[in-house]
PDB file of C-alpha atoms in Angstrom:
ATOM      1  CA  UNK A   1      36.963  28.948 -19.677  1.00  0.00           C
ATOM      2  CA  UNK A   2      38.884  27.482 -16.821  1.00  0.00           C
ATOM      3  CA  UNK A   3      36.466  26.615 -14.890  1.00  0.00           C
ATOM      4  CA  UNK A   4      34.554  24.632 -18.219  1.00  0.00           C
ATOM      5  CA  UNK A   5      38.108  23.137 -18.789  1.00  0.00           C
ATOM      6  CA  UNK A   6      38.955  21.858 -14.808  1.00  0.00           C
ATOM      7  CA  UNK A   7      34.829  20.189 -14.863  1.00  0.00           C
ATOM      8  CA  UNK A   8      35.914  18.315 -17.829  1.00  0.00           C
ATOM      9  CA  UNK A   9      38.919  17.447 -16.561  1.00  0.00           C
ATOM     10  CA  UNK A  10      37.005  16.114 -13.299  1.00  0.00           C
ATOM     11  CA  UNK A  11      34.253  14.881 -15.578  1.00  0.00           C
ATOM     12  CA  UNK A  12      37.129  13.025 -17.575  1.00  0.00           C
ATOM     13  CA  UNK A  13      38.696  11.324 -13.852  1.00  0.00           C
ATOM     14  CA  UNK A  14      35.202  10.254 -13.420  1.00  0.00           C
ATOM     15  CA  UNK A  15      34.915   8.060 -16.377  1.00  0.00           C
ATOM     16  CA  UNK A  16      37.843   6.366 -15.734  1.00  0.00           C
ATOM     17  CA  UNK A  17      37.156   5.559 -12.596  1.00  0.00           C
ATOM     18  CA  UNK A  18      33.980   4.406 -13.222  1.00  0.00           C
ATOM     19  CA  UNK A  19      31.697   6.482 -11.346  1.00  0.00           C
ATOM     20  CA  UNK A  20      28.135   6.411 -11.978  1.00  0.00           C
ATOM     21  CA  UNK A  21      26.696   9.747 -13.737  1.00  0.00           C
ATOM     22  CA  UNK A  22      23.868   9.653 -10.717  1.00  0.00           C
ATOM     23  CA  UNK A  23      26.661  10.006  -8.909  1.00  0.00           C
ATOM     24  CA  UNK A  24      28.063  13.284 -10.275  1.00  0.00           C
ATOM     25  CA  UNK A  25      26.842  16.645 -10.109  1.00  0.00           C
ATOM     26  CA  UNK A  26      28.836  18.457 -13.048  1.00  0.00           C
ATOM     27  CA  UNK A  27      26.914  21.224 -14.562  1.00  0.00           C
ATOM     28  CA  UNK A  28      27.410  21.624 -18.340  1.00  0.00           C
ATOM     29  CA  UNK A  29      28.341  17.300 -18.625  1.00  0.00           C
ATOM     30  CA  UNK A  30      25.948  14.592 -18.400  1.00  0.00           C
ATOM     31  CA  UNK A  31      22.498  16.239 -19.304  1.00  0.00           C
ATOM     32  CA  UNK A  32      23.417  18.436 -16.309  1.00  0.00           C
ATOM     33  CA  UNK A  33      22.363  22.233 -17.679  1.00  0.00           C
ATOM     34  CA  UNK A  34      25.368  24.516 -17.466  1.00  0.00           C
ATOM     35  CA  UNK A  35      23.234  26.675 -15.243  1.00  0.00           C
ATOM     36  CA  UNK A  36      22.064  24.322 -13.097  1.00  0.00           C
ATOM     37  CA  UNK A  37      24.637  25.157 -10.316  1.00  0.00           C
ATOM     38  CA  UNK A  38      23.879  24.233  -6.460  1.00  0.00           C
ATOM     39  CA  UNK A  39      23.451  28.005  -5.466  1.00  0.00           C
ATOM     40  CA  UNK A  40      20.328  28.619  -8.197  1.00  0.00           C
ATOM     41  CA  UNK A  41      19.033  24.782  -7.401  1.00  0.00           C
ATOM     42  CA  UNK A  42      18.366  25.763  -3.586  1.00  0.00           C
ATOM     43  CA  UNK A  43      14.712  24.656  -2.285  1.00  0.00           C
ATOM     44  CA  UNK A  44      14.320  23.411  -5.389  1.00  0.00           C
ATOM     45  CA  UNK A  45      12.892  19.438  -6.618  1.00  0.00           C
ATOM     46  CA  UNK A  46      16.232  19.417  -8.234  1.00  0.00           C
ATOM     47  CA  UNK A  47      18.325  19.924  -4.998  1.00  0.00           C
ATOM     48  CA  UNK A  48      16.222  17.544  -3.765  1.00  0.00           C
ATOM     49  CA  UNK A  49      16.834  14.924  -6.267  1.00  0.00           C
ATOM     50  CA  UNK A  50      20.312  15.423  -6.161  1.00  0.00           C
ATOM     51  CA  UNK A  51      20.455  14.819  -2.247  1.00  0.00           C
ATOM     52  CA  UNK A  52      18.793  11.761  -3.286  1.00  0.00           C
ATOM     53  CA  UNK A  53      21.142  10.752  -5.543  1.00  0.00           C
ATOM     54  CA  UNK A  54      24.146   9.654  -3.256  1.00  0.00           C
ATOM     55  CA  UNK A  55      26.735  12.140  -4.560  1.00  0.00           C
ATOM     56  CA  UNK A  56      30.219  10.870  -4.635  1.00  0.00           C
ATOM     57  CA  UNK A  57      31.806  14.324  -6.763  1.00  0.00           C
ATOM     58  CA  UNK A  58      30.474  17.933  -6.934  1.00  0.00           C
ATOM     59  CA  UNK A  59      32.685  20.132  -9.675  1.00  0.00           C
ATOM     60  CA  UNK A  60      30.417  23.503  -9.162  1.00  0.00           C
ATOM     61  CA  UNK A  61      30.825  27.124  -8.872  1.00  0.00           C
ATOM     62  CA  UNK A  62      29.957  26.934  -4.791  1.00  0.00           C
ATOM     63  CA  UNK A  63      31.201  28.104  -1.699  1.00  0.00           C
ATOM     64  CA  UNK A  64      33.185  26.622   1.062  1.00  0.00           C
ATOM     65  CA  UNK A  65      30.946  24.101   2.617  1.00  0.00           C
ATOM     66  CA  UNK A  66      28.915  23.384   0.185  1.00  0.00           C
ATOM     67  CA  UNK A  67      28.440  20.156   1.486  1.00  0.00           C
ATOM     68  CA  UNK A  68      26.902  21.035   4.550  1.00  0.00           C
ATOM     69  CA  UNK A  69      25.000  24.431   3.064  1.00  0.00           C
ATOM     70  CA  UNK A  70      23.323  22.017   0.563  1.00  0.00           C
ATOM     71  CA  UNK A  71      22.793  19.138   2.873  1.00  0.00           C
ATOM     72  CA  UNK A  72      24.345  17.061   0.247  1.00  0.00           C
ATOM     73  CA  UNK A  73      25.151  14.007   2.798  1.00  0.00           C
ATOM     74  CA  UNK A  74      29.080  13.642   1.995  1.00  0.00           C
ATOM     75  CA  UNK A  75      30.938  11.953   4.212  1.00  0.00           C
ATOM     76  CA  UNK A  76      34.587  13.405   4.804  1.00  0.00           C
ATOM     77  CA  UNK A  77      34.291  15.789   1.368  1.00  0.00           C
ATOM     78  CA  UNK A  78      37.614  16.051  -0.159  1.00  0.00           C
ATOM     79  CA  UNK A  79      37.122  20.257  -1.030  1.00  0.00           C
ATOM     80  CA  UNK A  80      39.587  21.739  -3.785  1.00  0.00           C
ATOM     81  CA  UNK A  81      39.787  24.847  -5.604  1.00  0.00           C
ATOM     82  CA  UNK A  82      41.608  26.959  -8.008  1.00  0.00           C
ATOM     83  CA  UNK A  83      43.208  30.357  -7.246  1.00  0.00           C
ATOM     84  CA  UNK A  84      43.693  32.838 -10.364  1.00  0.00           C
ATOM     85  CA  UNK A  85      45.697  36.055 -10.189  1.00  0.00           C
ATOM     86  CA  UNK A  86      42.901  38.803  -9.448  1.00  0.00           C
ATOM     87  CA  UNK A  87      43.252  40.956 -12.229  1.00  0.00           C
ATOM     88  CA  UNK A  88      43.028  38.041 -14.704  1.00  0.00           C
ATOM     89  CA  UNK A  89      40.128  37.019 -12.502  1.00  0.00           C
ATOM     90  CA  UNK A  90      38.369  39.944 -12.564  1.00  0.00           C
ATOM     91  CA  UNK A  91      39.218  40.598 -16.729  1.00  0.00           C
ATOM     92  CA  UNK A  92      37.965  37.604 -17.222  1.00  0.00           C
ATOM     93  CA  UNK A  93      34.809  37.270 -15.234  1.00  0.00           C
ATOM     94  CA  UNK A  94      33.211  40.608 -17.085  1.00  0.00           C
ATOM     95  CA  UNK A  95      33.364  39.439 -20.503  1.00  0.00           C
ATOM     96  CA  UNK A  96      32.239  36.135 -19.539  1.00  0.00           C
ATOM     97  CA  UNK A  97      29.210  37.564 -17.186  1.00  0.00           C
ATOM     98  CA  UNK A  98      28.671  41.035 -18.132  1.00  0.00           C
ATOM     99  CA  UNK A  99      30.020  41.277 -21.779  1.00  0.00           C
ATOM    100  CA  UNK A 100      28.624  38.106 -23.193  1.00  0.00           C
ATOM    101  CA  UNK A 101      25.563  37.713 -21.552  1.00  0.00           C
ATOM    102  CA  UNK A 102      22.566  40.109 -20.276  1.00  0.00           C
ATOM    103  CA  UNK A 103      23.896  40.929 -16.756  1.00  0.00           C
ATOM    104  CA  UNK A 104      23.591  43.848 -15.945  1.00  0.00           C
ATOM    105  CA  UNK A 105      22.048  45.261 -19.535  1.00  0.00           C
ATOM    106  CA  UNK A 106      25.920  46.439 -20.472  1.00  0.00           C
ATOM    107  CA  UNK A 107      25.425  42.813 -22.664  1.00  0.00           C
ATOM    108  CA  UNK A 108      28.667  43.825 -25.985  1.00  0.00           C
ATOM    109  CA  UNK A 109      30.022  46.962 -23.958  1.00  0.00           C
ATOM    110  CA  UNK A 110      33.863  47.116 -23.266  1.00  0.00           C
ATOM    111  CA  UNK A 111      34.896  48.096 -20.294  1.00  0.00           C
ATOM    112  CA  UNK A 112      36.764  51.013 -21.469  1.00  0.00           C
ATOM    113  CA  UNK A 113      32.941  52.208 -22.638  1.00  0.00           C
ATOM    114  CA  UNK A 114      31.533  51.953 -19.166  1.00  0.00           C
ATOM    115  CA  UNK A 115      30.323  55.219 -17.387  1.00  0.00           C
ATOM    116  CA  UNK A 116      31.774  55.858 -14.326  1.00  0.00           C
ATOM    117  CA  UNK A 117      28.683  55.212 -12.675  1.00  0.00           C
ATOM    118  CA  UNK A 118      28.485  51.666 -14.545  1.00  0.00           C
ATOM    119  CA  UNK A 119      31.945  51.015 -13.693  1.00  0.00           C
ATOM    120  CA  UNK A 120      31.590  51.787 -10.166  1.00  0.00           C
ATOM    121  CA  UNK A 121      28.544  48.670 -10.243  1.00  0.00           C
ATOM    122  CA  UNK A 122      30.479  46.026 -12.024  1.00  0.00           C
ATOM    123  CA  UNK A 123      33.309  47.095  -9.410  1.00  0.00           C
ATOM    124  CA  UNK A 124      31.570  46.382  -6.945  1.00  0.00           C
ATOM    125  CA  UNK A 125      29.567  43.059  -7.856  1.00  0.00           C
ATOM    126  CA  UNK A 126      32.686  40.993  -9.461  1.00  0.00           C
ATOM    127  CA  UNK A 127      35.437  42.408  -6.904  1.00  0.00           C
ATOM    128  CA  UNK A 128      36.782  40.208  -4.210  1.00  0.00           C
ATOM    129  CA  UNK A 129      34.984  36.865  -5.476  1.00  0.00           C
ATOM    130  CA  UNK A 130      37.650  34.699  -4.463  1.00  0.00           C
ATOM    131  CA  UNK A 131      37.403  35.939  -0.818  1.00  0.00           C
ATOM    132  CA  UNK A 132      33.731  35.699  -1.065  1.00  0.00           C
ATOM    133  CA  UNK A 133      33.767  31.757  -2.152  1.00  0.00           C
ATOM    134  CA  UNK A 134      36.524  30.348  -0.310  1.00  0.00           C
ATOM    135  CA  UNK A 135      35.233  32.550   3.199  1.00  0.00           C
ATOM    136  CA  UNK A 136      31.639  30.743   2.200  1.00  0.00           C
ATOM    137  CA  UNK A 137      29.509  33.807   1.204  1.00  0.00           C
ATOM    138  CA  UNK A 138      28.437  34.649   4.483  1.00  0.00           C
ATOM    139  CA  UNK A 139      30.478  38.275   5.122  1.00  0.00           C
ATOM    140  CA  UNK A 140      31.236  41.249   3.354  1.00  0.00           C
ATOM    141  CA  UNK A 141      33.786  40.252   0.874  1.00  0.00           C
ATOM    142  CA  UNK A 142      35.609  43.481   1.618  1.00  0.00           C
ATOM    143  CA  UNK A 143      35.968  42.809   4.762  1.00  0.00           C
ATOM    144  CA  UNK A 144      39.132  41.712   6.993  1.00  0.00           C
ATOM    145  CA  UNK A 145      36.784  39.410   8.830  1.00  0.00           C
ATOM    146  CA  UNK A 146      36.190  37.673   5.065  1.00  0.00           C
ATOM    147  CA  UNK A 147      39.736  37.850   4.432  1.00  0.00           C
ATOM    148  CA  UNK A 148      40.856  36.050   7.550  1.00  0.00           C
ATOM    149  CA  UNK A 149      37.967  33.234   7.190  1.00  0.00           C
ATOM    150  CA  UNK A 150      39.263  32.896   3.781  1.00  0.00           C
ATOM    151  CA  UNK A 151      42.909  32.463   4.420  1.00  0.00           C
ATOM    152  CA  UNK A 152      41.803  29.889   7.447  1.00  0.00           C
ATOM    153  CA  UNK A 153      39.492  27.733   5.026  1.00  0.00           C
ATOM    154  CA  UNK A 154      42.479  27.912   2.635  1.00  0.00           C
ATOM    155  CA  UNK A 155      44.771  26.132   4.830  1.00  0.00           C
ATOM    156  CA  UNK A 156      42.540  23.833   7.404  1.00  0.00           C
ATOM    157  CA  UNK A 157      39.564  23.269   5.262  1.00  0.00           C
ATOM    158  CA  UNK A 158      40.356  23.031   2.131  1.00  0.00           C
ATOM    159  CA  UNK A 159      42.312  19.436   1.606  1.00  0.00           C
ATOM    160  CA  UNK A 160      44.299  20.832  -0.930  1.00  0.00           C
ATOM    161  CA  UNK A 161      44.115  24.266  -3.486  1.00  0.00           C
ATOM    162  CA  UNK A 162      45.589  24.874  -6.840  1.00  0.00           C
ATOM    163  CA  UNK A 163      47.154  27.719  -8.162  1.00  0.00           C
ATOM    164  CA  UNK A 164      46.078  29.064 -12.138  1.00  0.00           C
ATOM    165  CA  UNK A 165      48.971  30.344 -13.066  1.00  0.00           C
ATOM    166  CA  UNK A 166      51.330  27.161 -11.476  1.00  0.00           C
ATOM    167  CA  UNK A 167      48.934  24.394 -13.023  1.00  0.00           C
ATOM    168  CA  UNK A 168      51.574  21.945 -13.215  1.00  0.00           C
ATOM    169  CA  UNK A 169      52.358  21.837  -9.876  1.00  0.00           C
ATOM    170  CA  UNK A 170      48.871  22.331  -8.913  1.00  0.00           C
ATOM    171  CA  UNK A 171      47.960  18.954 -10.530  1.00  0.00           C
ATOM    172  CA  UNK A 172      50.817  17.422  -9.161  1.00  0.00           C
ATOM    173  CA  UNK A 173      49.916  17.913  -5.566  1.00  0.00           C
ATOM    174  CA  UNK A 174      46.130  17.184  -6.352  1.00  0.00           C
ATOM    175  CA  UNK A 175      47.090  14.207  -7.974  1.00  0.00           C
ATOM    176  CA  UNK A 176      48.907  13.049  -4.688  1.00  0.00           C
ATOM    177  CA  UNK A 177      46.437  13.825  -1.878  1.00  0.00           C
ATOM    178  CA  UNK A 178      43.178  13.397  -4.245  1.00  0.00           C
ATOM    179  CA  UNK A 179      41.470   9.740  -2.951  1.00  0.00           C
ATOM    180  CA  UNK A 180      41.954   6.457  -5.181  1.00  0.00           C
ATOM    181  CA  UNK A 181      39.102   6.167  -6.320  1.00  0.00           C
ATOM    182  CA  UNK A 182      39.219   9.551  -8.406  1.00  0.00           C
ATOM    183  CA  UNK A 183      42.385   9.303  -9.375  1.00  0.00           C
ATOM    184  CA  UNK A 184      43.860  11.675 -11.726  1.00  0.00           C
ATOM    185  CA  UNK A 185      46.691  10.662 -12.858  1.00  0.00           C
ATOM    186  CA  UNK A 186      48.436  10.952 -16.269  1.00  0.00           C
ATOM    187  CA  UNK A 187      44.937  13.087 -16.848  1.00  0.00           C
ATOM    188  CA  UNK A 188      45.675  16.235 -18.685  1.00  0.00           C
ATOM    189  CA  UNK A 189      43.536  20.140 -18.398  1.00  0.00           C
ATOM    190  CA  UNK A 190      43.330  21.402 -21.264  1.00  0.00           C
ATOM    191  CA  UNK A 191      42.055  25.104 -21.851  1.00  0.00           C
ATOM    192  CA  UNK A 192      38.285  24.386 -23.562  1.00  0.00           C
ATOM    193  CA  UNK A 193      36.996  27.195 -25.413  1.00  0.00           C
ATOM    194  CA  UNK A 194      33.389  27.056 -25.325  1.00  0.00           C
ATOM    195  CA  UNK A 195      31.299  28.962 -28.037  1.00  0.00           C
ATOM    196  CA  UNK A 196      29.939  31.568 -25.250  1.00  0.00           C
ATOM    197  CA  UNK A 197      34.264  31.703 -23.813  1.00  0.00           C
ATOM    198  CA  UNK A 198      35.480  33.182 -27.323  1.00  0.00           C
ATOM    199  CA  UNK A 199      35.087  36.364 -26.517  1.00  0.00           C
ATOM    200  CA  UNK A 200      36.416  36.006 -22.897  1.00  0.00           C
ATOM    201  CA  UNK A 201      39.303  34.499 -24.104  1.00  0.00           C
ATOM    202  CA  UNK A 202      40.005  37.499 -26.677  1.00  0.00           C
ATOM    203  CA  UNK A 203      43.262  38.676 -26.643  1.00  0.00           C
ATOM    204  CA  UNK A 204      42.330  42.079 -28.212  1.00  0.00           C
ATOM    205  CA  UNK A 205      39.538  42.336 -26.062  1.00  0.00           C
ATOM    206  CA  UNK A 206      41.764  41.526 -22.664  1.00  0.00           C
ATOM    207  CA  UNK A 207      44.961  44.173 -23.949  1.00  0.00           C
ATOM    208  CA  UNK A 208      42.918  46.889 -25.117  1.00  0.00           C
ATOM    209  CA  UNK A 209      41.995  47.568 -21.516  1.00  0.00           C
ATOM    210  CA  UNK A 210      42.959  51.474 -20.184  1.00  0.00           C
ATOM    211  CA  UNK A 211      45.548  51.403 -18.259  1.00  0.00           C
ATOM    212  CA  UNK A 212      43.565  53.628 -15.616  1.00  0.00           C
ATOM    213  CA  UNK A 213      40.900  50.779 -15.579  1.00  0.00           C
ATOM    214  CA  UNK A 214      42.904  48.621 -14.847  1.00  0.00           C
ATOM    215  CA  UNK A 215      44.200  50.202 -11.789  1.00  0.00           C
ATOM    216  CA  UNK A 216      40.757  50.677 -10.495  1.00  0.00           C
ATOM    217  CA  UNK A 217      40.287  46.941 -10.688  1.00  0.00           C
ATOM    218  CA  UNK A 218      43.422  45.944  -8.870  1.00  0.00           C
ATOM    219  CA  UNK A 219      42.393  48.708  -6.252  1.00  0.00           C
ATOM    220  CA  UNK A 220      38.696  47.241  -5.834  1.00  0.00           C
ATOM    221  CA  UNK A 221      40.186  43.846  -5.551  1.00  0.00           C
ATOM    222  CA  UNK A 222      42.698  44.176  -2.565  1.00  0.00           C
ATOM    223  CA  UNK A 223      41.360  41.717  -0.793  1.00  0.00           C
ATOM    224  CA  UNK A 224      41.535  39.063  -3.595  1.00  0.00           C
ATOM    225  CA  UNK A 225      45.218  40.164  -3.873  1.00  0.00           C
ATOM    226  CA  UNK A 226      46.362  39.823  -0.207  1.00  0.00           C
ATOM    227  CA  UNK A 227      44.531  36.046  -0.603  1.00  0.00           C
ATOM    228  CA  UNK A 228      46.095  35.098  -3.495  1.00  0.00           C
ATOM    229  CA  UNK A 229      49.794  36.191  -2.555  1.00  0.00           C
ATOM    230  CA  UNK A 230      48.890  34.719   0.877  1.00  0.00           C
ATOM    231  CA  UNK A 231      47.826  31.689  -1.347  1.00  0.00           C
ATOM    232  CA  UNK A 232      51.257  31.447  -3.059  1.00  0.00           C
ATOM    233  CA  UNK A 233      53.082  31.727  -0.069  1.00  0.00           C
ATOM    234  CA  UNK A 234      51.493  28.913   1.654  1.00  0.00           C
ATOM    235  CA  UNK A 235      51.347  26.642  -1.831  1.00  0.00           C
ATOM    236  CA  UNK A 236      53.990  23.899  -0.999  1.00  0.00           C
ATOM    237  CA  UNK A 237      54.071  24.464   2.399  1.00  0.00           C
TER     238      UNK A 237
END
């Protein structure tokens, strides 16, 4: 849901600044399939074509370097993401990935339903994602080592992050250190429900969670928590 809403916010900057659609890899905008993100496109004629293409603005689901990992030919990328507080994250992620769709064959199954031995799994697969995209995919996402590439990407690569639940302010500084030509200013996010994001975005769904679940989720996703209150504490520095 967020992540539909800041692409067509991006999308949105690009059109009034004139960039070419060539020039734009957006999944989900511009006859670009919503699947069709960088990490499922590798050694493919796609990839290829889009290395061709003279990218000037990537809005993907990728990891930290993406740039270089996809030999996408950037000069000086300007790399931003969005921080989310972990249990929201998390919440959100399984009825997106797991609930709605086929992942996993638990495809309409709360979470309260889950087995232990299912719950265990999904633990375990959606836990610590931030850690595992910001420290570029490359260590155990559990791991300090992770943690500590994370928090260093965070500050010295990253040219700026954003914070979900301080968008204002997020947009603000983005909108000052972001380069002219993709401005964003007076450019507003809006949440976008897509028709496969209903369900994620279900209130009843989100509150009916156990409250013993819902431990076990903030438990498996330490990590993400020490990030994103590291995160916060280094957000106007």
């Amino acid at each position: 849901m967020w992540g539909t809403s800041f692409r067509n916010f991006i999308n949105e900057s690009c059109n009034r600044n004139n960039i070419s659609l060539s020039r734009r890899c957006i999944p989900a905008y511009n006859g670009v399939p919503a699947i069709d993100y960088l990490i499922d496109l590798k050694d493919s004629d796609k990839l290829e074509k889009i290395r061709r293409s003279k990218l000037k603005v990537v809005a993907d689901h990728c990891y930290f370097g993406a740039n270089e990992e996809f030999g996408l030919g950037m000069k000086n990328p300007f790399y931003y993401t969005i921080l989310r507080y972990p249990l929201e994250r998390f919440i959100s992620d399984y009825f997106y990935s797991v609930y709605n769709r086929e992942q996993l064959n638990l495809k309409n199954r709360h979470i309260n339903s889950l087995t232990n031995v299912e719950l265990d799994l999904v633990l375990n697969i959606y836990s610590n994602q931030m850690v595992h995209w910001i420290a570029g995919g490359n260590q155990d996402k559990n791991s300090l080592t992770a943690l500590d590439i994370a928090k260093r990407n965070l500050l010295h690569g990253y040219s700026c992050y954003g914070i979900l639940e301080k968008l204002d302010a997020s947009l603000e500084i983005l909108s000052s250190k972001i380069p002219d030509w993709l401005s964003v200013e007076g450019i507003k996010m809006n949440k976008i429900n897509t028709p496969d994001r209903l369900l994620d975005n279900s209130l009843d769904l989100k509150s009916s969670i156990n409250a013993d679940i819902k431990l076990k989720i903030i438990e498996s996703n330490d990590s993400d928590f020490q990030l994103y209150n590291f995160a916060c504490q280094n957000f106007l520095s």
